[in-house]
CSV table of N, CA and C and ligand atoms in Angstrom, one decimal:
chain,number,residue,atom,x,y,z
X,142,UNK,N,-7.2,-4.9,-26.2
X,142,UNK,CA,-5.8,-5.0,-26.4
X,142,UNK,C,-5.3,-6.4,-25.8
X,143,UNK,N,-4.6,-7.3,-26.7
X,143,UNK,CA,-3.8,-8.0,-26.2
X,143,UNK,C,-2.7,-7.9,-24.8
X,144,UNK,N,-3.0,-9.1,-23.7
X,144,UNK,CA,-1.8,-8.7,-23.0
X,144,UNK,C,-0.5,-8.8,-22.7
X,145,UNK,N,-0.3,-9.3,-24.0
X,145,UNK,CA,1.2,-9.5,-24.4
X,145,UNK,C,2.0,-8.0,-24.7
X,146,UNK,N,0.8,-7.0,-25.3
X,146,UNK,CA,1.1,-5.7,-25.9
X,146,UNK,C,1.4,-4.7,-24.9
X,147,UNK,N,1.1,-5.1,-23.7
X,147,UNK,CA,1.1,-4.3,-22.6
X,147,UNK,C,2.2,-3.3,-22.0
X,148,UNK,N,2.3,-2.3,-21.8
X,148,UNK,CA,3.6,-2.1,-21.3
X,148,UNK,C,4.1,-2.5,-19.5
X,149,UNK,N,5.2,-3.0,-19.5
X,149,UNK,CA,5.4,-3.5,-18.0
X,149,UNK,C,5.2,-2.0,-16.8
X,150,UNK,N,4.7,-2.4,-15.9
X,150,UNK,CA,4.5,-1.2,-15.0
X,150,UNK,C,5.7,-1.7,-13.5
X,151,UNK,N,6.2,-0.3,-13.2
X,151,UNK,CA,6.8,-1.0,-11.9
X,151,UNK,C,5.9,-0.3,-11.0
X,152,UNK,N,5.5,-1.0,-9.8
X,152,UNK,CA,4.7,-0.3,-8.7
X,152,UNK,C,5.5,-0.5,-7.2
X,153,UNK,N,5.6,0.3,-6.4
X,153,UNK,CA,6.5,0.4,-4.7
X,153,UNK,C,4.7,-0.3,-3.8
X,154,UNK,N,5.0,-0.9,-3.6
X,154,UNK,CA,4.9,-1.3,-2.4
X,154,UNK,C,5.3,-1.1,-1.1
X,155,UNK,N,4.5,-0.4,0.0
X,155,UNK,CA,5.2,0.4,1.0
X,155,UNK,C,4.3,-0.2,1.9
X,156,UNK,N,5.3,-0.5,3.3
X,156,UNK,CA,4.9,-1.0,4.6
X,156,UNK,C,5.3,-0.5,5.8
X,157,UNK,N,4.2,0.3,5.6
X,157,UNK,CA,4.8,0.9,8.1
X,157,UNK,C,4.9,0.4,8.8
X,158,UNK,N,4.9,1.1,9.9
X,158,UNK,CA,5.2,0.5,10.7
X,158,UNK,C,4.7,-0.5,11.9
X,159,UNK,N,5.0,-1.7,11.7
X,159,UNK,CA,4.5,-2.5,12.9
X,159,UNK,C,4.2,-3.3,11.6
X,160,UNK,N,4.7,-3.4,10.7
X,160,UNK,CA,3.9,-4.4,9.7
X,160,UNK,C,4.9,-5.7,9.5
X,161,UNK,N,5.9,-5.2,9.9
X,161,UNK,CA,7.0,-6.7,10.1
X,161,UNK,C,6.9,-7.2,11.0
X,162,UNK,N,5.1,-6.9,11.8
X,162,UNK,CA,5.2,-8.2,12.8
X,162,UNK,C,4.2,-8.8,12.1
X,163,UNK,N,3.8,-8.7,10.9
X,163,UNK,CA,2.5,-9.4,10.5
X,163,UNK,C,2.5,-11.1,10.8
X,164,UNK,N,1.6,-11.7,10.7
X,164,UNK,CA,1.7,-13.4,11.2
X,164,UNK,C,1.2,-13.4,12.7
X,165,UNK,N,2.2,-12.8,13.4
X,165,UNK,CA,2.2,-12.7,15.0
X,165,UNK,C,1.9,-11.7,15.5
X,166,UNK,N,1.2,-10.8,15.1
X,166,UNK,CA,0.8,-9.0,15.5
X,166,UNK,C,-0.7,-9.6,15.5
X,167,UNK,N,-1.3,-9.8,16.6
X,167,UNK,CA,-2.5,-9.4,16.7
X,167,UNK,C,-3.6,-10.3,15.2
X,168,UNK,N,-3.6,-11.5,15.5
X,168,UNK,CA,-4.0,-12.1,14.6
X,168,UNK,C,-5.1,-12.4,13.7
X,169,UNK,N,-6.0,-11.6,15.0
X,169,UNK,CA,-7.7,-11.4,15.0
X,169,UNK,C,-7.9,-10.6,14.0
X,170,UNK,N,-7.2,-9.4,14.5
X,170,UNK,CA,-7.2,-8.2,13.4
X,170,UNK,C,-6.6,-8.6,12.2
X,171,UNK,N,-5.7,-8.7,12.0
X,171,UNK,CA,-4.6,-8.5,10.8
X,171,UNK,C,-4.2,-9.8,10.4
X,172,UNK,N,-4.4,-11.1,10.9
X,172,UNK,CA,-4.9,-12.3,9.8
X,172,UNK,C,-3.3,-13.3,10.2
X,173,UNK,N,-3.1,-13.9,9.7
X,173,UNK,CA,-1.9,-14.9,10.2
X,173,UNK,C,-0.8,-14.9,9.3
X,174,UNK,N,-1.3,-14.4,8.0
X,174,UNK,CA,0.0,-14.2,6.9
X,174,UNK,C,1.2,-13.6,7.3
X,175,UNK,N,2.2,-13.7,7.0
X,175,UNK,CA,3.4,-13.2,7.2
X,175,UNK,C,3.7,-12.1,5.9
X,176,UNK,N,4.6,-10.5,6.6
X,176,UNK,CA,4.8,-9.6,5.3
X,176,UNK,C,5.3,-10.6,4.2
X,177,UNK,N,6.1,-11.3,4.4
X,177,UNK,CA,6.8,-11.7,2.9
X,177,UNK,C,5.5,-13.1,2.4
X,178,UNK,N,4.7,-13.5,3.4
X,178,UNK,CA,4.1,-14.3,2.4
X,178,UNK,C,3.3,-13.2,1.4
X,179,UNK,N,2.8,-11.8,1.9
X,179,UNK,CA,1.9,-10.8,1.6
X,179,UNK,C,2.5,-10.6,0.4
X,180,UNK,N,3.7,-9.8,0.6
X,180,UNK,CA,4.7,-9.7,-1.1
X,180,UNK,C,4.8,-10.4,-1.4
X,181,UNK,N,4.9,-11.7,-1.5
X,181,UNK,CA,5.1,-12.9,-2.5
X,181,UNK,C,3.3,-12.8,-3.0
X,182,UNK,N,2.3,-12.8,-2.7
X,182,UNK,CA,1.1,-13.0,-3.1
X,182,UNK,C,1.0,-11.5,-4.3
X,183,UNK,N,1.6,-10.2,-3.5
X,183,UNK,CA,1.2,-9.2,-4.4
X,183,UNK,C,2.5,-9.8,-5.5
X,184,UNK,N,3.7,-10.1,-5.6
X,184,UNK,CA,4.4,-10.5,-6.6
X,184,UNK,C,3.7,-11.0,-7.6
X,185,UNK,N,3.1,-12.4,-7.3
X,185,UNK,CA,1.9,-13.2,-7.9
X,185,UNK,C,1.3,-12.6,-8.8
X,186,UNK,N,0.4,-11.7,-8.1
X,186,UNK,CA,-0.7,-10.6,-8.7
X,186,UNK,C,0.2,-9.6,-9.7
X,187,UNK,N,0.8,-9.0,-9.3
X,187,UNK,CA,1.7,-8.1,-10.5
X,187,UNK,C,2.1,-9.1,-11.7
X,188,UNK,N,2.6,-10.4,-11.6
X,188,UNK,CA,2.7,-10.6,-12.9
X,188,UNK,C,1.9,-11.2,-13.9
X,189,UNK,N,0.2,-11.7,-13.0
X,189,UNK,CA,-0.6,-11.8,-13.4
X,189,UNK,C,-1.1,-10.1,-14.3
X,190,UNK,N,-1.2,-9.1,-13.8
X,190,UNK,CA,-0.9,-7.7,-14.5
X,190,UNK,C,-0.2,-7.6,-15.4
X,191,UNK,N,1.4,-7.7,-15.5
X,191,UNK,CA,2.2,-7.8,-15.9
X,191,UNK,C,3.1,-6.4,-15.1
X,192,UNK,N,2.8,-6.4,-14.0
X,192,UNK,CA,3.4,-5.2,-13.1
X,192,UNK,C,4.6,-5.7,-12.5
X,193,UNK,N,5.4,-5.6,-12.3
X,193,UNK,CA,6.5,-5.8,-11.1
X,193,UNK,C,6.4,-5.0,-10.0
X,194,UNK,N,6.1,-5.7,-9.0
X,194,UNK,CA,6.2,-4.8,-7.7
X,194,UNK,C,6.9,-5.2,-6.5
X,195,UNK,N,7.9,-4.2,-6.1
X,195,UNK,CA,8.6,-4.2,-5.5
X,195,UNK,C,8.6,-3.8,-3.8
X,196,UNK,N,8.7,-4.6,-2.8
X,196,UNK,CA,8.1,-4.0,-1.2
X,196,UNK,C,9.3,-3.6,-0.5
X,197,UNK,N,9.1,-2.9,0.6
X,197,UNK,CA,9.7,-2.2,1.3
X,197,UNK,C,8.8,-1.7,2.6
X,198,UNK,N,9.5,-2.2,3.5
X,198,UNK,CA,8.8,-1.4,4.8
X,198,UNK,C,9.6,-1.0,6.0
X,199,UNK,N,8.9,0.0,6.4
X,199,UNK,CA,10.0,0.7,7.1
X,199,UNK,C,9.2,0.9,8.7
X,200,UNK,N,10.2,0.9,9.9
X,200,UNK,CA,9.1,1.4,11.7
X,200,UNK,C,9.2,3.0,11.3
X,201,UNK,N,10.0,3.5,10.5
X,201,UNK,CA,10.6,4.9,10.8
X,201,UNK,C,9.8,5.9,9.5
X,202,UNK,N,9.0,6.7,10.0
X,202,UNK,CA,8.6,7.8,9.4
X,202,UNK,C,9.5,8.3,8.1
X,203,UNK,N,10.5,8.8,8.5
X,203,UNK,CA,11.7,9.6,7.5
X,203,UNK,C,12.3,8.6,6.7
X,204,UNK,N,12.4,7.4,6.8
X,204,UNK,CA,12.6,6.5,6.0
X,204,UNK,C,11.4,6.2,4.8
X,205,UNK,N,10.5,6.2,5.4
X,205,UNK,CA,9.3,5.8,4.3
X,205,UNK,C,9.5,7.4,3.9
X,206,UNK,N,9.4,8.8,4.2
X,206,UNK,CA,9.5,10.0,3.1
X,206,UNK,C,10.2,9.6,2.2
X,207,UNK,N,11.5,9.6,2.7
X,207,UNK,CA,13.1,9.6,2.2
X,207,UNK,C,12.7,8.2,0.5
X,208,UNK,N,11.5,6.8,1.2
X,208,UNK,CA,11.3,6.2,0.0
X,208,UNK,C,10.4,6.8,-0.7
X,209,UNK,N,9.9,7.2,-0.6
X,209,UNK,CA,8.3,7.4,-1.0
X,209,UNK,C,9.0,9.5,-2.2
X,210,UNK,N,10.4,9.7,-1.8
X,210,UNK,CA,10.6,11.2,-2.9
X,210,UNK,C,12.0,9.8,-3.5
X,211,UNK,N,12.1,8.9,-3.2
X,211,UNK,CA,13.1,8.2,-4.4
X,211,UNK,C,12.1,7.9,-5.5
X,212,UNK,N,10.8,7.5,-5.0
X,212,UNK,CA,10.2,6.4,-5.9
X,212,UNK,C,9.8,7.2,-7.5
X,213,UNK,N,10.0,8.4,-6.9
X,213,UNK,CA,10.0,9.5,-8.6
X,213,UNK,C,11.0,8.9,-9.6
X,214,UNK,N,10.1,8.7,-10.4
X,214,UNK,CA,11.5,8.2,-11.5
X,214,UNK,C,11.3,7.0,-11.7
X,215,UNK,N,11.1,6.6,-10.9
X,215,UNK,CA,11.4,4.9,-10.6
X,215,UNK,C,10.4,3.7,-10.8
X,216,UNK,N,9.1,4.4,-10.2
X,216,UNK,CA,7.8,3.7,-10.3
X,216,UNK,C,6.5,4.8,-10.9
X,217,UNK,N,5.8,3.6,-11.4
X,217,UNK,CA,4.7,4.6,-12.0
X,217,UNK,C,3.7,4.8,-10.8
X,218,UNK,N,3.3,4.0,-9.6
X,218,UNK,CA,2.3,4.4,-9.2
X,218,UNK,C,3.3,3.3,-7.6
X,219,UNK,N,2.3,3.8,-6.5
X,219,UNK,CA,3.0,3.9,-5.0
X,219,UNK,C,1.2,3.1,-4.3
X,220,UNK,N,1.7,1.6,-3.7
X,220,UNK,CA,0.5,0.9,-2.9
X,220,UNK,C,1.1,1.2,-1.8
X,221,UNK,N,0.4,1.8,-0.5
X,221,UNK,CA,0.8,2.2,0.8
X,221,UNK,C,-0.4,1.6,1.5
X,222,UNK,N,0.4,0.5,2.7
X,222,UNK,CA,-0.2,0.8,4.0
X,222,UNK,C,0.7,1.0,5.0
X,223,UNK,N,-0.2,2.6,5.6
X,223,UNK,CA,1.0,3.4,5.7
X,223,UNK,C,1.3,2.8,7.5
X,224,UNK,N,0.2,2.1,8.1
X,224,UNK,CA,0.1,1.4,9.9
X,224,UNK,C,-0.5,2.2,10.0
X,225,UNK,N,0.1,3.1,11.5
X,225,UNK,CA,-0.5,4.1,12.6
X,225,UNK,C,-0.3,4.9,11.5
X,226,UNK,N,0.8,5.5,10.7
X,226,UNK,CA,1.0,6.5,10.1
X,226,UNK,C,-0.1,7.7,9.2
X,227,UNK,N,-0.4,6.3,9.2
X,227,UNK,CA,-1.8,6.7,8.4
X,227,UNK,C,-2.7,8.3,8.7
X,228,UNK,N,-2.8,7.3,10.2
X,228,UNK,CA,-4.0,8.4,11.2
X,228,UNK,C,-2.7,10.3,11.6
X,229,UNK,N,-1.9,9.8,11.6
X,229,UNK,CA,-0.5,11.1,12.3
X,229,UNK,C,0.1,11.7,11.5
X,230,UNK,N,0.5,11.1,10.1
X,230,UNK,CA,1.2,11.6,9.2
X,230,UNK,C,1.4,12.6,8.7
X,231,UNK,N,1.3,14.1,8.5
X,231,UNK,CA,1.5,15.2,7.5
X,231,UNK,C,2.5,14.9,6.5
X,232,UNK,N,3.9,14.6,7.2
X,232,UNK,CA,5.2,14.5,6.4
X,232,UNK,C,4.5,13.4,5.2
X,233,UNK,N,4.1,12.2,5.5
X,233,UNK,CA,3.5,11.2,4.3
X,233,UNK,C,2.7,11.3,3.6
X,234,UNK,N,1.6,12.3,3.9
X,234,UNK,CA,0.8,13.0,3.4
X,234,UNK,C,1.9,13.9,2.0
X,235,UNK,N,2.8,14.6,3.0
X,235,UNK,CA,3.1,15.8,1.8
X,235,UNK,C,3.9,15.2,1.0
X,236,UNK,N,4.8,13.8,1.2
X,236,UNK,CA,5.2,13.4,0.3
X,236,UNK,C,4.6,12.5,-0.7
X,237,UNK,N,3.6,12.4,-0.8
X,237,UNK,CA,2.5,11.4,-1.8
X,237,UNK,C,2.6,12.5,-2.9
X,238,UNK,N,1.9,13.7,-2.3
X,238,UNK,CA,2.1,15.1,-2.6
X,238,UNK,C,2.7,15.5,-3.7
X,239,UNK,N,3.8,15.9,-3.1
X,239,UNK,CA,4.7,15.9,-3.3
X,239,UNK,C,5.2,15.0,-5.1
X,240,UNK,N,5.7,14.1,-5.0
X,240,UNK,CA,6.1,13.3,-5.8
X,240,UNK,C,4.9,12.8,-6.9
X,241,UNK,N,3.4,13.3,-6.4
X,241,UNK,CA,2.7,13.2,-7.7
X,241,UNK,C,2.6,11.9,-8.0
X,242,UNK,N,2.3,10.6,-7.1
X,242,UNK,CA,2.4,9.6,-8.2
X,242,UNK,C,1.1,8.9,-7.7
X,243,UNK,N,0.4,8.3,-8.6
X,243,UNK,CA,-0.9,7.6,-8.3
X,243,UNK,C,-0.4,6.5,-7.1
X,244,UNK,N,-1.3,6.5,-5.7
X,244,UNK,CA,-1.1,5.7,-4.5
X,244,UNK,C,-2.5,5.2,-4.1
X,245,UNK,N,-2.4,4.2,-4.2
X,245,UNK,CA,-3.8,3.4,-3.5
X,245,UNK,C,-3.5,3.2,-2.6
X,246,UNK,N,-4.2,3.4,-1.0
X,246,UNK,CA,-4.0,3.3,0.4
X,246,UNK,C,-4.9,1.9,0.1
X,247,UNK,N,-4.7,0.9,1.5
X,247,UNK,CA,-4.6,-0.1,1.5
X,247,UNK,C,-4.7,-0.2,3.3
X,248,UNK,N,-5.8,-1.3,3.7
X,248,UNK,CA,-5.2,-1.2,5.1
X,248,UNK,C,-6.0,-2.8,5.3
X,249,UNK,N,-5.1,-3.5,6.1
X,249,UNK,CA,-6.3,-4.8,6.4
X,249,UNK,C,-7.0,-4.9,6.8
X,250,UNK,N,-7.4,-4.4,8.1
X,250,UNK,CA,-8.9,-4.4,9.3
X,250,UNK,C,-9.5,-2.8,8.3
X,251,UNK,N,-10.7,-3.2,8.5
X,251,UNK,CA,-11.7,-2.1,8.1
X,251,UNK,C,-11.4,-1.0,9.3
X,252,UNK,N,-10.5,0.4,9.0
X,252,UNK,CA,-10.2,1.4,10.0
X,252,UNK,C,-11.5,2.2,10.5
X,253,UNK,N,-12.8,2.0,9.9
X,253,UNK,CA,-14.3,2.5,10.0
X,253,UNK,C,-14.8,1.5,11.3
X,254,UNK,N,-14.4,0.7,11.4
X,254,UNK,CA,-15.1,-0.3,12.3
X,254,UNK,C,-14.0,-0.4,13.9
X,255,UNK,N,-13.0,0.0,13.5
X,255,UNK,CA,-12.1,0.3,15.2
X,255,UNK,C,-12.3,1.9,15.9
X,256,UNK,N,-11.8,2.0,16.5
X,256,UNK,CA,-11.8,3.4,17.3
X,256,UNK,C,-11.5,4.5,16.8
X,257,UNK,N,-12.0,4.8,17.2
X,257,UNK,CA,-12.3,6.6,16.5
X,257,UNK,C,-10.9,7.1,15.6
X,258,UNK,N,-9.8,7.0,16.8
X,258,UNK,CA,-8.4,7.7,16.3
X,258,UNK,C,-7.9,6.9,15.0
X,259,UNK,N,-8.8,5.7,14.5
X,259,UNK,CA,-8.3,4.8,13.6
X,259,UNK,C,-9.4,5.6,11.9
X,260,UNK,N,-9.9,6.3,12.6
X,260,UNK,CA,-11.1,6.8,11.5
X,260,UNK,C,-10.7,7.8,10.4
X,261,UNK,N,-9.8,8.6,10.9
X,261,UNK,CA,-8.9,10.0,9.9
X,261,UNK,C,-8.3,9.2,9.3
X,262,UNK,N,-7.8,9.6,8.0
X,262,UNK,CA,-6.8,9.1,7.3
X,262,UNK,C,-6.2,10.2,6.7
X,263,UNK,N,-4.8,10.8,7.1
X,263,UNK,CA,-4.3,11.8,6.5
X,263,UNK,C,-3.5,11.4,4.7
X,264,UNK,N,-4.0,10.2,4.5
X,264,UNK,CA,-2.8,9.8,3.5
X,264,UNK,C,-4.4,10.0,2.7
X,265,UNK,N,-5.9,9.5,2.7
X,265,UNK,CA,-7.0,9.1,1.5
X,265,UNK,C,-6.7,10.4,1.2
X,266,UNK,N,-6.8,11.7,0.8
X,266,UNK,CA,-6.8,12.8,-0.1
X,266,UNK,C,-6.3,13.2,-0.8
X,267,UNK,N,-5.0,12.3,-0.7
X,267,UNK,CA,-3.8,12.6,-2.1
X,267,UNK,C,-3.7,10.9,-2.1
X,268,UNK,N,-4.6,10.0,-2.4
X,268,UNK,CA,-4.4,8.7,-3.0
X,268,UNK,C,-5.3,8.7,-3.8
X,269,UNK,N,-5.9,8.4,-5.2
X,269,UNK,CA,-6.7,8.0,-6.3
X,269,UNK,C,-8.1,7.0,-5.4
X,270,UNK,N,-7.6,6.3,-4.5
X,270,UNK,CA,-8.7,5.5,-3.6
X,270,UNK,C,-8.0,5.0,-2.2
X,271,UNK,N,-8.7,4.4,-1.9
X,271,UNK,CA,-8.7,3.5,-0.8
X,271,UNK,C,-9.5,2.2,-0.3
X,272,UNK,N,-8.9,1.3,0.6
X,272,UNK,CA,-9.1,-0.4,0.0
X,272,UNK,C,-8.9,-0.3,1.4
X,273,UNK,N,-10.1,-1.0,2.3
X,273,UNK,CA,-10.1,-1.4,3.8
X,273,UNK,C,-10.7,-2.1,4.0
X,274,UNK,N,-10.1,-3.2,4.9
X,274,UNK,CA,-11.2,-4.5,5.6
X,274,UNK,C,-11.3,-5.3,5.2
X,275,UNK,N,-10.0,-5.8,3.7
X,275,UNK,CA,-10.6,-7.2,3.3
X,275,UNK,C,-9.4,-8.2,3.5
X,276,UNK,N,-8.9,-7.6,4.3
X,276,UNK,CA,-7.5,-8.3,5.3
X,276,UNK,C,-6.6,-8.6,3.6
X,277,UNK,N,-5.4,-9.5,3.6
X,277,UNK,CA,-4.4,-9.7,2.5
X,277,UNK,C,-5.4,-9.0,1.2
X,278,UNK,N,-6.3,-9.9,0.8
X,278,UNK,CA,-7.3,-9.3,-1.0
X,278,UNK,C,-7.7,-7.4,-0.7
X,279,UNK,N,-7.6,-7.1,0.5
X,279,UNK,CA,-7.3,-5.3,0.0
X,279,UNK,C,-5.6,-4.8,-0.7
X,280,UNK,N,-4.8,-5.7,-0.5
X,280,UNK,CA,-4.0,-5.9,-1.0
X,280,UNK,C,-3.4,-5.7,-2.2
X,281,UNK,N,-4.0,-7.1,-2.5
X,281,UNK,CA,-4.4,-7.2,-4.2
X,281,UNK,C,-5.2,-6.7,-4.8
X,282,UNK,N,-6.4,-6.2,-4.3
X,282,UNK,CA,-7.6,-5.2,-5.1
X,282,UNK,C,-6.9,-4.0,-4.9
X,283,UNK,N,-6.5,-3.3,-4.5
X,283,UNK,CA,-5.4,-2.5,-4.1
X,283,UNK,C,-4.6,-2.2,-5.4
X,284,UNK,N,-3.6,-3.2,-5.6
X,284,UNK,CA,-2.7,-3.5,-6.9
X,284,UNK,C,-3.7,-3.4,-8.1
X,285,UNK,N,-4.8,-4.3,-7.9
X,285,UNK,CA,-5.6,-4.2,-9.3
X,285,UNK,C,-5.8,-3.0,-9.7
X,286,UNK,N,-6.4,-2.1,-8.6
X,286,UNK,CA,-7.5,-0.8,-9.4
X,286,UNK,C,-6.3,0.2,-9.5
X,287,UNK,N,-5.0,0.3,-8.9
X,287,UNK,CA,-3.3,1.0,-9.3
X,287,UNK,C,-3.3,0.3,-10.1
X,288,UNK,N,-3.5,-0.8,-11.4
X,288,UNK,CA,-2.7,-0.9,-12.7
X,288,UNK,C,-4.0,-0.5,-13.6
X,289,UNK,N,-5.5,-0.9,-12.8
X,289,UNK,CA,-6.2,-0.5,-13.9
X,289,UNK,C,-5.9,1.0,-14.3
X,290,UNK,N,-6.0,2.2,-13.3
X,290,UNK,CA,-5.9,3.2,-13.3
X,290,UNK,C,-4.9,3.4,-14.3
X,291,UNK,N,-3.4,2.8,-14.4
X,291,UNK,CA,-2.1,3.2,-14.8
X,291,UNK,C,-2.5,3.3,-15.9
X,292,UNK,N,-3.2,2.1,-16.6
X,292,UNK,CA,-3.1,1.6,-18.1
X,292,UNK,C,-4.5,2.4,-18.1
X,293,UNK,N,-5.2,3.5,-17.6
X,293,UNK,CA,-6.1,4.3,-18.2
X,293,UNK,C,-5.9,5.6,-18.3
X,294,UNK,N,-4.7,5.9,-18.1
X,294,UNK,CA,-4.4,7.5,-17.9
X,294,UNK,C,-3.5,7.1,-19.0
E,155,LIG,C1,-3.6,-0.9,9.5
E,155,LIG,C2,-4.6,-0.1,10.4
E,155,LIG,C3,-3.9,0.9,11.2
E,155,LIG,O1,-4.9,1.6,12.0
E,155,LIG,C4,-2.9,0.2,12.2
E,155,LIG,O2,-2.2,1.2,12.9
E,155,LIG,C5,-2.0,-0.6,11.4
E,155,LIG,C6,-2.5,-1.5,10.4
E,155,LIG,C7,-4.3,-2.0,8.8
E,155,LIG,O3,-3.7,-2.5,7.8
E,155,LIG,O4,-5.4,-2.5,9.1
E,155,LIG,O5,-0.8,-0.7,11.8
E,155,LIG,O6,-3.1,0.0,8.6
């Protein structure tokens, strides 16, 4: 198929907490990019797709639920990295759940290679996959295998 024929997809982009210190957070681990240079690269990538995706990050648990039961309706598929939330979450968990929408988890540092409590992931069993350790390009590989998937269902 031509990809002019495509249909446009909208995708959420979702950011926990501690992710608005990216750049200046621990640089070793999580790389020097800043969140908005990160969204402007996944912007990039979506319209290379022809996706529009839209970010949002929140410090607050109940805020990312509160986004993540709007996103019904609204977006066809949900990229999360969810921070610490990841490893603690039920409520994030049940909202992925919940709302039924295809979610690629996403994390920069490989969570297999830090400390144990970094090793659960309450959100990988209601996400279609998961993308760890390739700092920003889990990101966008991330984005990629969420639009391949979209345009295969
Ligand atoms: C992270 C990994 C988490 O363990 C951590 O709490 C984060 C970032 C990552 O992208 O590597 O905040 O999700």
């Amino acid at each position: 198929m031509l990809n002019s024929t495509l249909q446009p997809l909208s995708i959420l982009a979702l950011h926990g907490p501690n992710l608005n210190l990216l750049g200046q957070r621990e640089p070793g681990i999580y790389g020097s990019l800043t969140l908005a240079e990160i969204n402007r690269l996944l912007e990039e990538e979506g319209f290379k797709l022809q996706a529009k995706v839209f970010s949002m990050q929140s410090n607050h648990e109940g805020i990312l639920v509160d986004t993540i039961h709007g996103a019904f309706g609204q977006y066809q598929g949900i990229l999360i990295n969810a921070g610490a939330y990841t490893h603690t979450s039920v409520a994030l968990r049940d909202a992925i759940a919940a709302v039924n929408l295809p979610t690629v988890e996403v994390h920069l540092s490989n969570i297999y290679r830090r400390e144990d409590f970094r090793h659960h992931s309450y959100i990988a069993p209601v996400a279609i996959g998961q993308i760890s350790g390739f700092g920003v390009q889990s990101y966008l590989l991330g984005l990629q295998a969420l639009v391949n998937h979209l345009r295969s269902i």
